[in-house]
PDB file of N, CA and C in Angstrom:
ATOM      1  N   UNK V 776      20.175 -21.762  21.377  1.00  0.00           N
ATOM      2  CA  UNK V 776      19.583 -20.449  21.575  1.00  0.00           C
ATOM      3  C   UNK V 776      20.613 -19.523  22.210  1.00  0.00           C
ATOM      4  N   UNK V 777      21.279 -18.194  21.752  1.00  0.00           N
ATOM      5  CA  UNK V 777      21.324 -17.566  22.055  1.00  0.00           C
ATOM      6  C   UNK V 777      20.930 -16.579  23.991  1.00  0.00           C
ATOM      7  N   UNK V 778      21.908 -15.886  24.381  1.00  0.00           N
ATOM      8  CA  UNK V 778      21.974 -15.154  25.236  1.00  0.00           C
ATOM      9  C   UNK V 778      21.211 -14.360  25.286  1.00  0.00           C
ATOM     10  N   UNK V 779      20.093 -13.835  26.176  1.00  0.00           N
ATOM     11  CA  UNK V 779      19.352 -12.515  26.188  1.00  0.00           C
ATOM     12  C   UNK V 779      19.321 -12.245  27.908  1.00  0.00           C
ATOM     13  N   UNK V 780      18.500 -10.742  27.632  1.00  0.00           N
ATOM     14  CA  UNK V 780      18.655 -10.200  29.169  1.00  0.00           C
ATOM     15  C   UNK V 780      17.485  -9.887  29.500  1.00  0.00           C
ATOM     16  N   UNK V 781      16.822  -9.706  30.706  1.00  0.00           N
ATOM     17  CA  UNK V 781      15.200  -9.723  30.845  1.00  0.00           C
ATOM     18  C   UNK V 781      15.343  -8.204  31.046  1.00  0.00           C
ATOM     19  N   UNK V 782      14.034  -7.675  30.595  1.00  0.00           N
ATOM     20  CA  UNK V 782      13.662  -6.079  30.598  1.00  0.00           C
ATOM     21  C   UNK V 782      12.281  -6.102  31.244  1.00  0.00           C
ATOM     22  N   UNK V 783      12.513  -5.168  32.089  1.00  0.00           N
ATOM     23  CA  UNK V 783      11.310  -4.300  32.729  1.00  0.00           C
ATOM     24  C   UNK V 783      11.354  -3.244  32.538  1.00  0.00           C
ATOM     25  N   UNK V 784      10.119  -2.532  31.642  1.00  0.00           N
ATOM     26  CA  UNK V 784       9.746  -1.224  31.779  1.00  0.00           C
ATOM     27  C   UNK V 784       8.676  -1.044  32.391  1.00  0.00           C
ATOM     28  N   UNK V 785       8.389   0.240  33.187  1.00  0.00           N
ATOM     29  CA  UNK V 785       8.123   1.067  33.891  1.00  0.00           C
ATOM     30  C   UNK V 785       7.266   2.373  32.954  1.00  0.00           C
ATOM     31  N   UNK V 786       5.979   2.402  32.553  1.00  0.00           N
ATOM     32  CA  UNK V 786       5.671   3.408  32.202  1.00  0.00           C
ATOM     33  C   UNK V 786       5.057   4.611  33.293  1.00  0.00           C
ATOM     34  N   UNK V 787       5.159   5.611  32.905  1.00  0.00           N
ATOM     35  CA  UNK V 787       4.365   7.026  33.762  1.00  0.00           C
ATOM     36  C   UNK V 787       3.185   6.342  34.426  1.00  0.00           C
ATOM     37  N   UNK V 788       2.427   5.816  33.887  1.00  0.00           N
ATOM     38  CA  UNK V 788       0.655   5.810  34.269  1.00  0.00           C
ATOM     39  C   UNK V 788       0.909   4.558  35.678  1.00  0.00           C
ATOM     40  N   UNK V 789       2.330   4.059  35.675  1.00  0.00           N
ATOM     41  CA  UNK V 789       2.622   3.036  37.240  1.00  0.00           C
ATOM     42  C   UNK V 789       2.404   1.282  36.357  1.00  0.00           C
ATOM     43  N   UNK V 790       1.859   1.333  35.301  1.00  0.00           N
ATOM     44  CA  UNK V 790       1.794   0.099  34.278  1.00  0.00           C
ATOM     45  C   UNK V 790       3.470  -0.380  33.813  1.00  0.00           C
ATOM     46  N   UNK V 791       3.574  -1.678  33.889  1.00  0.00           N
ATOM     47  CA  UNK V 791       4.845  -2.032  32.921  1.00  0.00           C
ATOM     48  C   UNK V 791       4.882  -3.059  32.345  1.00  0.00           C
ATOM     49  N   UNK V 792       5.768  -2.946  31.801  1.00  0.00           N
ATOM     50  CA  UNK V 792       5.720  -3.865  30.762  1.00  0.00           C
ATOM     51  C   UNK V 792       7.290  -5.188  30.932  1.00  0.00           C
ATOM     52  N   UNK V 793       7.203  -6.328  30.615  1.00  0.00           N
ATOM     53  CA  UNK V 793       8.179  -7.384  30.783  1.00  0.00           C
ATOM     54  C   UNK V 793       8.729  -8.056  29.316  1.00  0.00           C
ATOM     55  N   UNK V 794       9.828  -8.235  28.708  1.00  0.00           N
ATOM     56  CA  UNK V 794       9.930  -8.935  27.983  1.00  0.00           C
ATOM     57  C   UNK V 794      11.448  -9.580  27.588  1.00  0.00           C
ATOM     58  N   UNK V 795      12.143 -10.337  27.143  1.00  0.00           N
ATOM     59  CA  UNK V 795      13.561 -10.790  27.019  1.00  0.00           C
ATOM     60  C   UNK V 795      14.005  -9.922  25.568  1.00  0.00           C
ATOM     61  N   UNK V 796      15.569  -9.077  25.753  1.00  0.00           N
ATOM     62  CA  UNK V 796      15.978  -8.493  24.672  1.00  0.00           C
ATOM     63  C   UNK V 796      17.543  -9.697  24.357  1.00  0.00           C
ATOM     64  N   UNK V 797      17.456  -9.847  23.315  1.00  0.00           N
ATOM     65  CA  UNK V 797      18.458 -11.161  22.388  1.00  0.00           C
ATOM     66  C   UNK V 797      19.859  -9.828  23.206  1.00  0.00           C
ATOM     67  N   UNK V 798      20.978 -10.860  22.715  1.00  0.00           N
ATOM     68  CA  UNK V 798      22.424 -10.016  22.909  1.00  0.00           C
ATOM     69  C   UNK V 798      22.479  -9.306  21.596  1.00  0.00           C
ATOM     70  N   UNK V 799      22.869  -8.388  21.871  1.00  0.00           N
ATOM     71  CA  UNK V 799      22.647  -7.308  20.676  1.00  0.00           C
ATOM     72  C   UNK V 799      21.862  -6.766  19.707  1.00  0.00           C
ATOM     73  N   UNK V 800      20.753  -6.561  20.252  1.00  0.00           N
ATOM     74  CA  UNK V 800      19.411  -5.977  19.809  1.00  0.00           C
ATOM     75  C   UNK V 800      19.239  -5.122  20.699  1.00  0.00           C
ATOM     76  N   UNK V 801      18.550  -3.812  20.337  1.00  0.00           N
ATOM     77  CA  UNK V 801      18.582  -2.649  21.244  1.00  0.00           C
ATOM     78  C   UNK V 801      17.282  -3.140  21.851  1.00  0.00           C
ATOM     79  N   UNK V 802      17.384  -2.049  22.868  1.00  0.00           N
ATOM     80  CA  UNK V 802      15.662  -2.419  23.687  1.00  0.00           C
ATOM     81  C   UNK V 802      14.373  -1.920  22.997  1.00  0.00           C
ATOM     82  N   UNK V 803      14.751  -1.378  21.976  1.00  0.00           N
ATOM     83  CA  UNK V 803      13.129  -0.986  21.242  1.00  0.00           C
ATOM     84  C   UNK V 803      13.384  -2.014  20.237  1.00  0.00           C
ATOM     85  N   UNK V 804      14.093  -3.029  19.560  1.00  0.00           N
ATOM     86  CA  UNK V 804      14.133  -3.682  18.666  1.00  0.00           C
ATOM     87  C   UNK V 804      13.364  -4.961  19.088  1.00  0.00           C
ATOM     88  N   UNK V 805      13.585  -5.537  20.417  1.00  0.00           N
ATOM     89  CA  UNK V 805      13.469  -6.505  21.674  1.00  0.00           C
ATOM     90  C   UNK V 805      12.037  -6.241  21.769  1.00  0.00           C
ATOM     91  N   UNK V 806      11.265  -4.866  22.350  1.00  0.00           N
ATOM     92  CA  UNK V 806      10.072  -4.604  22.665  1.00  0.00           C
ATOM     93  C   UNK V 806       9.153  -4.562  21.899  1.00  0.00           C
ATOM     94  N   UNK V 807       9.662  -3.802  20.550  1.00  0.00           N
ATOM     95  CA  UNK V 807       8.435  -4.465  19.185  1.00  0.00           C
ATOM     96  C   UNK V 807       8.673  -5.646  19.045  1.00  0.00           C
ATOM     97  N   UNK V 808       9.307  -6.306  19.073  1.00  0.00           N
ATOM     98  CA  UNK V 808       9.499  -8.036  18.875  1.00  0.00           C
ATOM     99  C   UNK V 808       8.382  -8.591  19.738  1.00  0.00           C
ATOM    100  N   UNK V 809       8.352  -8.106  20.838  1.00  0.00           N
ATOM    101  CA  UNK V 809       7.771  -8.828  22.124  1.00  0.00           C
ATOM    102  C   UNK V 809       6.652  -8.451  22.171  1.00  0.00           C
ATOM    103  N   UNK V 810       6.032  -6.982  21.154  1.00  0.00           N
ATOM    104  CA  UNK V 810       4.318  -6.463  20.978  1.00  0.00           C
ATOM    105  C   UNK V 810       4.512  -5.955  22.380  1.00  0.00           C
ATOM    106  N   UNK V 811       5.610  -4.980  22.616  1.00  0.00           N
ATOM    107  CA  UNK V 811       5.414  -3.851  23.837  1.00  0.00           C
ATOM    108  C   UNK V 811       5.709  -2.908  23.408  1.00  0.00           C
ATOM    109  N   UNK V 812       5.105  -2.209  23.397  1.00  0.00           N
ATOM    110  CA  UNK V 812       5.001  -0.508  22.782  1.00  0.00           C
ATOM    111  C   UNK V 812       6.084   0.304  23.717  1.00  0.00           C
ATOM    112  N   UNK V 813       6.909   0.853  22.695  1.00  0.00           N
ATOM    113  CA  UNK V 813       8.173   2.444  23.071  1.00  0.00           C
ATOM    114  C   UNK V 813       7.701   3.442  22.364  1.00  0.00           C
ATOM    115  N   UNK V 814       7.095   4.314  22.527  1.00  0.00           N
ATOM    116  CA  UNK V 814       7.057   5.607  21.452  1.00  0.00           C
ATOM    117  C   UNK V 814       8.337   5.378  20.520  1.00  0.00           C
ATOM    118  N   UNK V 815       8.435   5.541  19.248  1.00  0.00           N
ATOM    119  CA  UNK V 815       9.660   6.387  18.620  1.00  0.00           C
ATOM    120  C   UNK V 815       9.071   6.462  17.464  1.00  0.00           C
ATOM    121  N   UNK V 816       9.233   7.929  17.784  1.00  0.00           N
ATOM    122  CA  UNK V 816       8.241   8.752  16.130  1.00  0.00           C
ATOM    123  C   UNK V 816       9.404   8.527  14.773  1.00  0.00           C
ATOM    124  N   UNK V 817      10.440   8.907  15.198  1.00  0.00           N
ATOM    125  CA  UNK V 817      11.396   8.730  14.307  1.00  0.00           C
ATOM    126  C   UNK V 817      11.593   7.273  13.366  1.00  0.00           C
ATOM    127  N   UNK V 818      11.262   6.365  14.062  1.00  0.00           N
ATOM    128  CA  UNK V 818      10.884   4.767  13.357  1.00  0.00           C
ATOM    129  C   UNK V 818      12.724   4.565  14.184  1.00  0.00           C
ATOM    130  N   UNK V 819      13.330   4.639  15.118  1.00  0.00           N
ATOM    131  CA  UNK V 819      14.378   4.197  15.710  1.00  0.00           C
ATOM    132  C   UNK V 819      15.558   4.204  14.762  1.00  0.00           C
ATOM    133  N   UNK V 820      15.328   5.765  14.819  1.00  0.00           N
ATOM    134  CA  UNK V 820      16.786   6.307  13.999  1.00  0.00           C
ATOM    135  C   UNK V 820      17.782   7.065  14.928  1.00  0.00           C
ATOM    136  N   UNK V 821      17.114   7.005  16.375  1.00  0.00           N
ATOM    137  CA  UNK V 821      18.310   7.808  16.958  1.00  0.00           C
ATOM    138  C   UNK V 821      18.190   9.673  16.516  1.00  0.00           C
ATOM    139  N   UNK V 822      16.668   9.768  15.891  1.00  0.00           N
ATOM    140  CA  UNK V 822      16.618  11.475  15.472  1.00  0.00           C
ATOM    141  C   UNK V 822      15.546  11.867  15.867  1.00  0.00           C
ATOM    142  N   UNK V 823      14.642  11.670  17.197  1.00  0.00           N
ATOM    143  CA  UNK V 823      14.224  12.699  17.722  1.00  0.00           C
ATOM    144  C   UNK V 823      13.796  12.362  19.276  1.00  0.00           C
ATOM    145  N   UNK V 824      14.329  11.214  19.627  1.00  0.00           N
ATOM    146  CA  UNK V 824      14.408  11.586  21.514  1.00  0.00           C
ATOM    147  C   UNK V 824      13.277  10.183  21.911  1.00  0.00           C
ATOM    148  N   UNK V 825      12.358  10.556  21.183  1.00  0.00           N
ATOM    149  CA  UNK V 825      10.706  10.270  21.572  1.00  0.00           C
ATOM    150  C   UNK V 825      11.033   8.528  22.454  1.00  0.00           C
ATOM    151  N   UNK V 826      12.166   8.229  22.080  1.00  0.00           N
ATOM    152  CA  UNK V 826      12.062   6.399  22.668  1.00  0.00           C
ATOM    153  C   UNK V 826      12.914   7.074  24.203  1.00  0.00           C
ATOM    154  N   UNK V 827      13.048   7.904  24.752  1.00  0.00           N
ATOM    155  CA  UNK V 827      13.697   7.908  25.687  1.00  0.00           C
ATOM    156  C   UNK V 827      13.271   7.308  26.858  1.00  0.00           C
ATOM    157  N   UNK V 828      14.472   6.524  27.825  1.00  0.00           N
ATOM    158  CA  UNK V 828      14.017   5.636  29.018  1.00  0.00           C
ATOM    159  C   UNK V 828      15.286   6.165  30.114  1.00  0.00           C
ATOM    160  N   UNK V 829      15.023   6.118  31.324  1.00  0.00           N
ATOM    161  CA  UNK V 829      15.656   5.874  31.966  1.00  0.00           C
ATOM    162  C   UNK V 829      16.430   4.595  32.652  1.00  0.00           C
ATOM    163  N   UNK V 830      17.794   4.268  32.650  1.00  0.00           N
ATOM    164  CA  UNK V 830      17.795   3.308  33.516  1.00  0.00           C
ATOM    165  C   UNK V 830      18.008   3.019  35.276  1.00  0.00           C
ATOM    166  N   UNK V 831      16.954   2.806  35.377  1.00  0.00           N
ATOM    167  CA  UNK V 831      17.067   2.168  37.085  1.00  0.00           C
ATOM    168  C   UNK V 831      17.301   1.522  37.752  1.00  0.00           C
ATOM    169  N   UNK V 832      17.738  -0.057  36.539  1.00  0.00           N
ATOM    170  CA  UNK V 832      18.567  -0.610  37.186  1.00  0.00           C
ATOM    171  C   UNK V 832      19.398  -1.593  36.207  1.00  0.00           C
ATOM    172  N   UNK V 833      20.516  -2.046  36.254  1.00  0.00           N
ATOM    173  CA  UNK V 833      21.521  -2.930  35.375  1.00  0.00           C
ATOM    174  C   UNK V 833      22.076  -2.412  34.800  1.00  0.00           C
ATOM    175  N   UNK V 834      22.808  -2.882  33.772  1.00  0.00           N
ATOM    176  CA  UNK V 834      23.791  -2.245  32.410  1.00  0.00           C
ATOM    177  C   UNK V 834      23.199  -2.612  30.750  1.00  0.00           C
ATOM    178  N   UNK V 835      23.577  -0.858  30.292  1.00  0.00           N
ATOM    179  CA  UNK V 835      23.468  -1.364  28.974  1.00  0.00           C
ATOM    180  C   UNK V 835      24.706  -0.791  28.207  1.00  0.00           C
ATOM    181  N   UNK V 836      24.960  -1.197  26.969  1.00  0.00           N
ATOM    182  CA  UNK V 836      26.383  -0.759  26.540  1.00  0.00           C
ATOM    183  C   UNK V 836      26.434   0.570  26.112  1.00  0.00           C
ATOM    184  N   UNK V 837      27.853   0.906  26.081  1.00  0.00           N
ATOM    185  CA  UNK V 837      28.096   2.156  25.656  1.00  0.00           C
ATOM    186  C   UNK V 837      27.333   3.054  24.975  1.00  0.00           C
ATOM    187  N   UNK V 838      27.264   4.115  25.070  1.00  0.00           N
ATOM    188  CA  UNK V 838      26.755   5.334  24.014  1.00  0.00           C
ATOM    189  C   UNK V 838      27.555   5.178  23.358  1.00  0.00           C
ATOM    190  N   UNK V 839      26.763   5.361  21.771  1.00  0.00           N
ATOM    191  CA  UNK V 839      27.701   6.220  20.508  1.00  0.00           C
ATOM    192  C   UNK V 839      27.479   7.518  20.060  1.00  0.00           C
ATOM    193  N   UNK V 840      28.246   7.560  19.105  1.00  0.00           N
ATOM    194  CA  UNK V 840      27.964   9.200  18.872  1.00  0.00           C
ATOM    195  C   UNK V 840      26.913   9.392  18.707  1.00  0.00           C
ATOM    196  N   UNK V 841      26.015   9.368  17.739  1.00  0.00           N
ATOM    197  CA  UNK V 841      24.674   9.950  17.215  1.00  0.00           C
ATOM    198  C   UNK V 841      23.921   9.649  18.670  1.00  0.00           C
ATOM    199  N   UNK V 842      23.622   9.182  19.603  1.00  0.00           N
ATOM    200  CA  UNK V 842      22.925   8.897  21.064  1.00  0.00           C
ATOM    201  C   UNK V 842      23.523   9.774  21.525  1.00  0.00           C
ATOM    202  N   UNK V 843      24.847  10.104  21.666  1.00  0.00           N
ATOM    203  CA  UNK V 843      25.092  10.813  22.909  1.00  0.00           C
ATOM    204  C   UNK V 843      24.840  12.137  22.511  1.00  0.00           C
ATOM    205  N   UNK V 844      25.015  12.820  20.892  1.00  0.00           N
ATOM    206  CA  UNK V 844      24.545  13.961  20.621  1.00  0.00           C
ATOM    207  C   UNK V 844      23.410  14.255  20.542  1.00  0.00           C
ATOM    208  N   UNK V 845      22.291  13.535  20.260  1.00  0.00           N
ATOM    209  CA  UNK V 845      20.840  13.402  20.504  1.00  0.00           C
ATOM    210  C   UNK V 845      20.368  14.007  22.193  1.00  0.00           C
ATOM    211  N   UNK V 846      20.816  13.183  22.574  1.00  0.00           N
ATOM    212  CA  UNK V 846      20.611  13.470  24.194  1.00  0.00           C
ATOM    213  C   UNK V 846      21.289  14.682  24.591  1.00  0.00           C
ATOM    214  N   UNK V 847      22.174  14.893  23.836  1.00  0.00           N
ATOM    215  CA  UNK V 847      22.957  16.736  24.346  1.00  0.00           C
ATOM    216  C   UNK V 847      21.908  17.400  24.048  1.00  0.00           C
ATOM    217  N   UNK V 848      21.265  17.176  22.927  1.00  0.00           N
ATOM    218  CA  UNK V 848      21.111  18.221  22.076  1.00  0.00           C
ATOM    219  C   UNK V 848      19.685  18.030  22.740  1.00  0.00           C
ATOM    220  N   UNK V 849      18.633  17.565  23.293  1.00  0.00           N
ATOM    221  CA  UNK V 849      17.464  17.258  23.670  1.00  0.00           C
ATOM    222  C   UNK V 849      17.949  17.905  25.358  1.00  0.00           C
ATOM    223  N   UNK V 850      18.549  17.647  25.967  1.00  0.00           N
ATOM    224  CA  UNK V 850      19.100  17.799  27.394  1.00  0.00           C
ATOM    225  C   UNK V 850      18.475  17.260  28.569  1.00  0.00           C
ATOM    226  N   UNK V 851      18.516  15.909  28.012  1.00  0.00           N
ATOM    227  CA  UNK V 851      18.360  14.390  28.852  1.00  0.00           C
ATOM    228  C   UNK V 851      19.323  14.464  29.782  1.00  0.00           C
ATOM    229  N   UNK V 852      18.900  14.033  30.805  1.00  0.00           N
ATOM    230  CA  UNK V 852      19.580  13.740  32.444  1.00  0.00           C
ATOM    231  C   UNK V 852      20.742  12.739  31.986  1.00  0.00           C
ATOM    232  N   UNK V 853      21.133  12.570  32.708  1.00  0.00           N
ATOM    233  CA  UNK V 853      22.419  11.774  32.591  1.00  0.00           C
ATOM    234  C   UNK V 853      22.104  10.293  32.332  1.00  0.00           C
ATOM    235  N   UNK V 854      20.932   9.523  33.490  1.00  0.00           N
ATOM    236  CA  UNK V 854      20.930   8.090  33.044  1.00  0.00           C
ATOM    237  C   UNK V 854      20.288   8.175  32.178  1.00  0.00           C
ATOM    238  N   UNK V 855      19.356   8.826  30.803  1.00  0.00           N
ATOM    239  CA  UNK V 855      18.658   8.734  30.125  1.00  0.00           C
ATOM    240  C   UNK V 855      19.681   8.266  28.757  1.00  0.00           C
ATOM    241  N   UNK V 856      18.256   7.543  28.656  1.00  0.00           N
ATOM    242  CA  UNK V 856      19.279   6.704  27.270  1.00  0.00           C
ATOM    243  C   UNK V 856      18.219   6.363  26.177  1.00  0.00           C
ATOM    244  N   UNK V 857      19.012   6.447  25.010  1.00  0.00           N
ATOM    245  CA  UNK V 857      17.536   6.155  23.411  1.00  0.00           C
ATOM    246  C   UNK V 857      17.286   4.520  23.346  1.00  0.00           C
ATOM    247  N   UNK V 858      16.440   4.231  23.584  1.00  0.00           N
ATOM    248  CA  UNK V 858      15.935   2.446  23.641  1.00  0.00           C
ATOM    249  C   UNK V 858      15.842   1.975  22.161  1.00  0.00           C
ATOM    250  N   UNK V 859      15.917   2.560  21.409  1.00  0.00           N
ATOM    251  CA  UNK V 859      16.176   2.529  19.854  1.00  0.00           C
ATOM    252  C   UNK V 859      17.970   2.063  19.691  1.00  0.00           C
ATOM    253  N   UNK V 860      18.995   2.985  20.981  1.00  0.00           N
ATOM    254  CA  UNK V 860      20.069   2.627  20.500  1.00  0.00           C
ATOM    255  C   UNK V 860      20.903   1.651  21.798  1.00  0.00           C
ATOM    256  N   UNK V 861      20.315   1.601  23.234  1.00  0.00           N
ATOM    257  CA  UNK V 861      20.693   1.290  24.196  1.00  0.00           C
ATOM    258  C   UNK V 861      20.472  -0.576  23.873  1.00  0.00           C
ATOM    259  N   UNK V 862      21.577  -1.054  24.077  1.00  0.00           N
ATOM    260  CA  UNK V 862      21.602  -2.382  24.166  1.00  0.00           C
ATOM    261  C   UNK V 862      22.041  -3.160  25.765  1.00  0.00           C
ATOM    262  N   UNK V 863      21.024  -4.079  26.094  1.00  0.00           N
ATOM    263  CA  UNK V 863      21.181  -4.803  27.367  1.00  0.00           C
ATOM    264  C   UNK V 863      22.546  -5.206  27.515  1.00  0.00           C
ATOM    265  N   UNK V 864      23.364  -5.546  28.669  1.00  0.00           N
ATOM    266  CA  UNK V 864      24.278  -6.209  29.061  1.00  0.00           C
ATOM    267  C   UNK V 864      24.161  -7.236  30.185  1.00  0.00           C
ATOM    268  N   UNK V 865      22.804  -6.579  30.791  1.00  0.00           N
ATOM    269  CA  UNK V 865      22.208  -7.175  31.632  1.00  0.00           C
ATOM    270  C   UNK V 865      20.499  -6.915  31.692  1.00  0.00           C
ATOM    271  N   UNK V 866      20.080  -7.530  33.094  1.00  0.00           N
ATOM    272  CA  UNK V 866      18.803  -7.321  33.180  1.00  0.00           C
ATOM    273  C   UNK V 866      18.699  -5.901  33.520  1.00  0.00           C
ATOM    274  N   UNK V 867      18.237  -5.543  32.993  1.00  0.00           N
ATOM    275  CA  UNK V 867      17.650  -4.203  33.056  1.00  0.00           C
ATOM    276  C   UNK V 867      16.176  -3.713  33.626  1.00  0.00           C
ATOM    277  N   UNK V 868      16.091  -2.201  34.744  1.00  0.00           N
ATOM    278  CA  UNK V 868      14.996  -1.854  34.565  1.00  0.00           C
ATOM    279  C   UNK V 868      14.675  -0.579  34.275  1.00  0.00           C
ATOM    280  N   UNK V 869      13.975  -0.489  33.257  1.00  0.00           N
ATOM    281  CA  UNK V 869      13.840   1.072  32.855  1.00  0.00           C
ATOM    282  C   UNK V 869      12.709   1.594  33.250  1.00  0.00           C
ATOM    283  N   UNK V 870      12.828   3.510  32.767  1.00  0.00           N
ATOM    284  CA  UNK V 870      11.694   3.637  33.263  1.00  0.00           C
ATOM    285  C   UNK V 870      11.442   4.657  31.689  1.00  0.00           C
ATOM    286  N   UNK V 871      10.186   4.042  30.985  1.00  0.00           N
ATOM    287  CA  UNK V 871      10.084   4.909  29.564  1.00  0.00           C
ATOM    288  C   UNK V 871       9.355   6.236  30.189  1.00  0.00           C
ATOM    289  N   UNK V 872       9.804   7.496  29.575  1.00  0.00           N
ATOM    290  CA  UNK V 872       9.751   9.086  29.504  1.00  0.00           C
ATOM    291  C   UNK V 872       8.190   9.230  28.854  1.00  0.00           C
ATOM    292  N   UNK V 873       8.215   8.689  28.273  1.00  0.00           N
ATOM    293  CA  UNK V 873       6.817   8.813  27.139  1.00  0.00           C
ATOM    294  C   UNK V 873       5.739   7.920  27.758  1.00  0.00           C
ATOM    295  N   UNK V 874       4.210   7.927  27.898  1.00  0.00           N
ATOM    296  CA  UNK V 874       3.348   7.464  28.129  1.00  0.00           C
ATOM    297  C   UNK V 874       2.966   6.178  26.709  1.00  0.00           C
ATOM    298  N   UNK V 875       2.014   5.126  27.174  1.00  0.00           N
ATOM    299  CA  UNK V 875       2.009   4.628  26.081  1.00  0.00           C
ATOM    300  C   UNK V 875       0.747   5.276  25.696  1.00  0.00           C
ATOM    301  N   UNK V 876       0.073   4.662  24.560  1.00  0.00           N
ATOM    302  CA  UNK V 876      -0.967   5.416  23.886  1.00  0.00           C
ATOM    303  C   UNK V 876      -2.545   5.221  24.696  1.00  0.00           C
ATOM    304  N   UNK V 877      -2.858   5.771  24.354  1.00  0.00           N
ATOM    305  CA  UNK V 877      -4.574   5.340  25.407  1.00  0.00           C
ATOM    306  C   UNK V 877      -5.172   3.871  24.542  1.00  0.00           C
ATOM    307  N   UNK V 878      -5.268   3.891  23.468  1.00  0.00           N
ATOM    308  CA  UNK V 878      -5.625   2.530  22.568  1.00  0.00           C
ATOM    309  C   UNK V 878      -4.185   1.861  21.777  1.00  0.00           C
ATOM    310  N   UNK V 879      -3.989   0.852  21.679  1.00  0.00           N
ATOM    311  CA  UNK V 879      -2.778   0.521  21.155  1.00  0.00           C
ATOM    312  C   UNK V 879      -3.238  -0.402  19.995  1.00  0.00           C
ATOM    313  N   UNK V 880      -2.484   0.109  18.901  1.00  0.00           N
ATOM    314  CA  UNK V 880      -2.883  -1.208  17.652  1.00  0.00           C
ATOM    315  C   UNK V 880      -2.751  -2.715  18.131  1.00  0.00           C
ATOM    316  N   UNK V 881      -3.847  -3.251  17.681  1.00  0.00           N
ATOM    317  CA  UNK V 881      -4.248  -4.890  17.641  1.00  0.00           C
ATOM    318  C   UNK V 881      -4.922  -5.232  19.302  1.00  0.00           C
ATOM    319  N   UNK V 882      -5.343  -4.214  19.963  1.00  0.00           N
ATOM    320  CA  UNK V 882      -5.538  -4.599  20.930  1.00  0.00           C
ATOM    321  C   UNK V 882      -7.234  -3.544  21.567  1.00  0.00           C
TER     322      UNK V 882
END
């Protein structure tokens, strides 16, 4: 088995959510895997913001271009990062921007 890093998110409403993201899988790839809901209207293309998280604590790897112009262009704070493109390096704790839904599919 493979390397992964444990994730905690942090939603608005004070609820969070726990789950392990593989080495190199972004954190919204990790969280639908795991049946934990990220907003991203875009379907995690990195084109319209909606998966945005903060990080509060650990490392995740570099920005690339299309993330870091997204976030210019939206005018995200500095630790804010797209969970569609942000990959763990470590344990991480975020805090997601977006609320989750009041009813969530399958549940």
């Amino acid at each position: 088995m493979g390397m992964s890093f444990p994730v905690h998110v942090e939603y608005p409403d004070g609820t969070a959510a726990d789950f392990d993201a593989p080495a190199g899988l972004s954190v919204l790839v990790a969280a639908m895997r795991s049946g934990v809901y990220l907003r991203h209207d875009c379907g995690g293309k990195a084109q319209c913001g909606t998966c945005r998280v903060s990080l509060a604590e650990g490392r995740l790897g570099p920005k690339e271009g299309r993330e870091s112009e997204l976030l210019a262009r939206v005018q995200a704070d500095g630790g804010e990062r797209l969970a569609c493109q942000a990959r763990p390096m470590s344990a991480v704790r975020l805090l997601a921007r977006k609320p989750k839904p009041l009813r969530q599919e399958g549940n």
